[in-house]
Short mmCIF file of C-alpha atoms in Angstrom, two decimals:
data_model
loop_
_atom_site.label_atom_id
_atom_site.label_comp_id
_atom_site.label_asym_id
_atom_site.label_seq_id
_atom_site.Cartn_x
_atom_site.Cartn_y
_atom_site.Cartn_z
CA MET M 1 128.14 132.55 93.41
CA SER M 2 130.85 131.42 91.04
CA PRO M 3 130.28 128.54 88.61
CA SER M 4 132.84 126.33 90.35
CA THR M 5 131.05 126.53 93.71
CA SER M 6 127.55 126.03 92.27
CA PHE M 7 128.43 122.44 91.34
CA ASN M 8 129.61 121.75 94.89
CA ASP M 9 126.40 123.03 96.52
CA GLU M 10 123.63 120.52 97.05
CA ASP M 11 120.09 121.09 95.88
CA PRO M 12 117.93 122.01 98.91
CA LEU M 13 115.01 119.95 97.60
CA ALA M 14 117.25 116.91 97.19
CA LEU M 15 118.42 117.37 100.77
CA ALA M 16 114.83 117.59 102.01
CA ILE M 17 113.63 114.40 100.30
CA ARG M 18 116.77 112.33 100.84
CA PRO M 19 116.14 109.28 103.03
CA PRO M 20 117.91 109.27 106.40
CA ALA M 21 121.37 107.73 106.44
CA ASP M 22 120.44 105.36 109.29
CA GLU M 23 117.25 104.07 107.61
CA THR M 24 116.58 100.40 108.26
CA SER M 25 115.37 98.05 105.55
CA GLN M 26 111.95 97.95 107.22
CA GLN M 27 111.73 101.75 107.20
CA ARG M 28 112.92 101.80 103.60
CA ASP M 29 110.21 99.34 102.54
CA ALA M 30 107.55 101.41 104.34
CA ARG M 31 108.84 104.64 102.73
CA LEU M 32 108.86 103.06 99.26
CA ALA M 33 105.32 101.73 99.77
CA GLN M 34 104.15 105.22 100.80
CA GLU M 35 105.87 106.75 97.78
CA ALA M 36 104.24 104.19 95.47
CA ALA M 37 100.80 104.91 96.95
CA ALA M 38 101.34 108.66 96.58
CA LYS M 39 102.47 108.17 92.97
CA LYS M 40 99.34 106.14 92.21
CA VAL M 41 97.10 108.86 93.67
CA SER M 42 98.96 111.48 91.65
CA ASP M 43 98.63 109.44 88.46
CA ASP M 44 94.90 108.92 89.11
CA ILE M 45 94.41 112.67 89.55
CA ASP M 46 96.36 113.36 86.34
CA GLU M 47 94.16 110.88 84.47
CA GLN M 48 90.99 112.50 85.82
CA ILE M 49 92.25 115.91 84.68
CA ARG M 50 93.03 114.57 81.20
CA ALA M 51 89.61 112.90 80.94
CA GLU M 52 87.80 116.07 82.04
CA SER M 53 89.78 118.13 79.54
CA LYS M 54 88.86 115.66 76.79
CA ARG M 55 85.15 115.83 77.75
CA ARG M 56 85.22 119.64 77.72
CA LYS M 57 86.84 119.73 74.28
CA ALA M 58 84.25 117.29 72.92
CA ARG M 59 81.42 119.37 74.40
CA ALA M 60 82.92 122.59 72.98
CA LYS M 61 82.98 121.04 69.47
CA ARG M 62 79.24 120.35 69.68
CA GLU M 63 78.35 123.89 70.74
CA ILE M 64 77.17 126.25 68.05
CA LYS M 65 77.57 129.98 68.44
CA ILE M 66 75.11 132.16 66.58
CA LEU M 67 75.60 135.83 65.90
CA LEU M 68 72.36 137.67 65.25
CA LEU M 69 72.67 140.80 63.20
CA GLY M 70 69.94 143.31 62.65
CA GLN M 71 67.79 145.86 64.30
CA SER M 72 66.34 145.05 67.68
CA GLU M 73 62.83 146.05 68.54
#
């Protein structure tokens, strides 16, 4: 593919998520509400992941590793 044609090609993902051309305002409002709800769920999951990571790091700081050297019996 030459550089001049790559700019003319559309991104397949952009084509897949593009709203339909004949979308009514009611459909648009419903789609935007669904997208907002999905974004909120995604943000909540991201926050849970960050909080869990923070808890694990705090727990790891409290752990003490001991190396015992010597002859075993």
